[in-house]
Amino acid sequence: MSRHNQSTQSNNNNTNSSNASGNSNNASTAQSSTSTQSSTIQNASQLPDVDQTAMCEYLELVQSEYSIERGKKESFENRAGIIMALIGALLVFILDKLPVTDVIKLCKDPLTFVVLIKIILGFSAYITLIVALLFSFLTITTSKQENYPIDSINLSHLAETRRNALARITLKYKDIIVDHRKHNEKRAYKFTTSLVLSIISICCFIIYFIIK
């Protein structure tokens, strides 16, 4: 019985020692966490004021770039509208001077090198012009560009410090500008493709009538 009591007492002592060690570790962890938080707060308080940083200059920069990208969008859409009108007029002119039936009739004639070239040029004039019209239309109908999310502004945003607000707005404008540039690059490619195809169509039309 005495041995049993000694063993029980020994186990209790070990348990108490383990609990004490655990409490000591928890206290050490809590102290470390508190120290880290204090260090973070101290570092945040040491950050320079807005007047001592370039936040305002960067905000003006991104707003200027935002306006430029919006202007590019409107410019591409306006020019694409003009190109569409010109392509439509050119298509009517080609249909009058070079009816599709004339090109089809050439397919029934004895096939010679000249006839083959005229068939290729005739169909190319129509195909390239139609594709050019399609690309002009796609230049205008590119997906809508992102704007600053006004709906996301709430009371917490109004209550934040000026430094944090300027940083957040600047970074958001940066993301919007990157998105706008991607869309404008697509517009530029489609608009350029439309111009090139229109020129190719005109060249095919002229060469067709030069060849006898």
C-alpha positions in Angstrom: 0.0 0.0 0.0 2.9 2.3 0.9 4.4 1.7 -2.5 1.1 2.4 -4.2 0.8 5.8 -2.4 4.4 6.7 -3.2 3.8 5.9 -6.9 0.6 8.0 -6.9 2.3 10.9 -5.3 5.1 10.6 -7.8 2.7 10.7 -10.7 0.9 13.7 -9.2 4.2 15.5 -8.8 5.1 14.8 -12.5 1.7 16.0 -13.6 2.1 19.2 -11.6 5.6 19.7 -13.0 4.2 19.2 -16.6 1.4 21.7 -16.0 3.8 24.2 -14.6 6.0 23.7 -17.6 3.0 24.1 -19.9 1.9 27.3 -18.1 5.5 28.6 -18.4 5.5 27.9 -22.2 2.1 29.6 -22.6 3.2 32.5 -20.6 6.4 32.7 -22.8 4.3 32.5 -26.0 1.9 35.2 -24.8 4.8 37.4 -23.8 6.3 36.9 -27.2 3.0 37.7 -29.0 2.6 40.8 -26.9 6.1 41.8 -27.7 5.5 41.3 -31.5 2.3 43.3 -31.4 4.0 46.1 -29.5 6.9 46.1 -32.0 4.4 46.3 -34.9 2.5 49.2 -33.4 5.8 50.9 -32.7 6.9 50.4 -36.3 3.6 51.7 -37.6 3.8 54.8 -35.4 7.3 55.5 -36.8 6.1 55.6 -40.5 6.4 59.1 -42.0 3.5 61.4 -42.4 1.8 61.9 -45.8 3.6 65.3 -46.2 6.9 63.4 -45.9 6.1 60.8 -48.6 5.4 60.8 -52.3 1.8 59.5 -51.9 0.1 62.6 -53.3 2.4 62.7 -56.3 1.8 59.0 -57.1 -1.9 59.5 -56.7 -1.8 62.4 -59.2 0.3 60.2 -61.5 -2.1 57.3 -61.5 -5.1 59.6 -62.0 -3.3 61.2 -65.0 -2.6 57.8 -66.5 -6.2 56.7 -65.8 -7.4 59.7 -67.8 -5.0 58.9 -70.7 -6.2 55.3 -70.9 -9.8 56.4 -70.9 -9.0 58.9 -73.7 -7.3 56.1 -75.7 -10.5 54.0 -75.4 -12.7 56.8 -76.7 -10.2 57.6 -79.5 -10.2 53.9 -80.7 -14.0 53.8 -80.6 -14.3 57.0 -82.6 -11.8 56.0 -85.2 -13.3 52.5 -85.5 -16.7 54.1 -86.2 -15.2 56.2 -89.0 -13.4 53.1 -90.4 -16.7 51.2 -90.3 -18.4 53.9 -92.3 -15.6 54.0 -94.9 -15.6 50.2 -95.2 -19.3 50.2 -95.7 -19.0 52.8 -98.5 -16.1 50.9 -100.1 -18.1 47.6 -100.0 -21.0 49.3 -101.8 -18.6 50.6 -104.4 -16.9 47.2 -104.9 -20.3 45.5 -105.2 -21.2 48.0 -108.0 -17.9 47.8 -109.9 -17.1 44.2 -109.2 -20.3 42.1 -108.7 -19.8 38.8 -107.0 -21.5 37.1 -110.0 -18.6 38.3 -112.2 -16.1 36.5 -110.0 -18.2 33.4 -110.0 -18.5 33.4 -113.7 -14.7 33.4 -113.9 -14.8 30.0 -112.1 -16.6 28.6 -115.1 -14.1 29.9 -117.7 -11.2 27.8 -118.8 -8.7 27.9 -116.0 -5.5 29.8 -116.9 -3.0 31.6 -114.8 -4.6 35.0 -115.3 -8.1 33.7 -114.6 -6.8 32.0 -111.4 -5.2 35.2 -110.2 -8.4 37.2 -110.9 -10.5 34.7 -109.1 -8.2 34.9 -106.1 -8.1 38.7 -106.2 -11.9 39.0 -106.6 -12.7 36.8 -103.6 -9.9 38.3 -101.6 -11.2 41.8 -102.1 -14.6 40.8 -100.6 -13.3 38.5 -97.8 -10.7 40.9 -96.5 -13.1 43.8 -96.6 -15.8 41.8 -94.6 -13.2 40.7 -92.1 -12.0 44.3 -91.8 -15.5 45.4 -91.0 -15.8 42.7 -88.4 -12.5 43.8 -86.7 -13.8 47.4 -86.7 -16.9 46.3 -85.0 -14.9 44.3 -82.4 -12.8 47.3 -81.6 -16.0 49.1 -80.4 -17.6 46.1 -78.7 -14.5 45.1 -76.5 -15.6 44.2 -73.0 -16.4 47.1 -70.6 -13.4 48.6 -68.8 -13.3 48.7 -65.0 -14.0 51.9 -63.1 -13.2 52.9 -59.6 -15.7 51.0 -57.3 -17.6 53.9 -55.9 -20.1 51.4 -54.3 -17.4 50.0 -52.1 -16.9 53.3 -50.2 -18.3 53.0 -46.7 -18.1 54.6 -43.3 -14.9 52.6 -42.4 -13.2 54.1 -45.4 -14.2 57.6 -44.4 -12.9 57.0 -40.9 -9.5 55.7 -41.9 -6.3 57.8 -41.8 -5.4 59.9 -44.7 -2.2 58.0 -45.2 -3.9 54.6 -45.5 -6.7 56.1 -47.7 -4.2 57.5 -50.2 -2.2 54.3 -50.3 -5.4 52.2 -50.9 -6.8 54.5 -53.6 -3.4 54.7 -55.4 -3.1 50.9 -55.5 -6.6 50.5 -56.7 -6.1 53.0 -59.5 -3.0 51.1 -60.5 -4.9 47.9 -60.9 -7.6 49.7 -62.9 -5.0 51.2 -65.2 -3.4 47.8 -65.8 -6.8 46.5 -66.8 -7.4 49.4 -69.1 -4.1 49.0 -70.9 -4.8 45.3 -71.6 -8.1 46.3 -73.2 -6.6 49.2 -75.1 -3.8 46.9 -76.5 -6.6 44.6 -77.8 -8.4 47.5 -79.3 -5.1 48.7 -81.0 -4.5 45.2 -82.5 -8.1 45.0 -83.8 -8.1 48.5 -85.2 -4.7 48.0 -86.9 -5.8 44.7 -88.3 -9.0 46.4 -89.7 -6.9 49.1 -91.4 -4.4 46.6 -92.9 -7.2 44.4 -94.2 -9.0 47.4 -95.7 -5.8 48.4 -97.6 -5.3 44.8 -98.8 -8.9 44.7 -100.1 -8.4 48.0 -102.0 -5.1 46.7 -103.5 -6.9 43.4 -104.6 -9.6 45.5 -106.2 -7.2 47.7 -108.1 -5.0 44.8 -109.3 -8.1 42.9 -110.4 -8.9 45.6 -112.9 -5.3 46.2 -114.0 -5.0 42.5 -115.0 -6.5 41.8 -118.4 
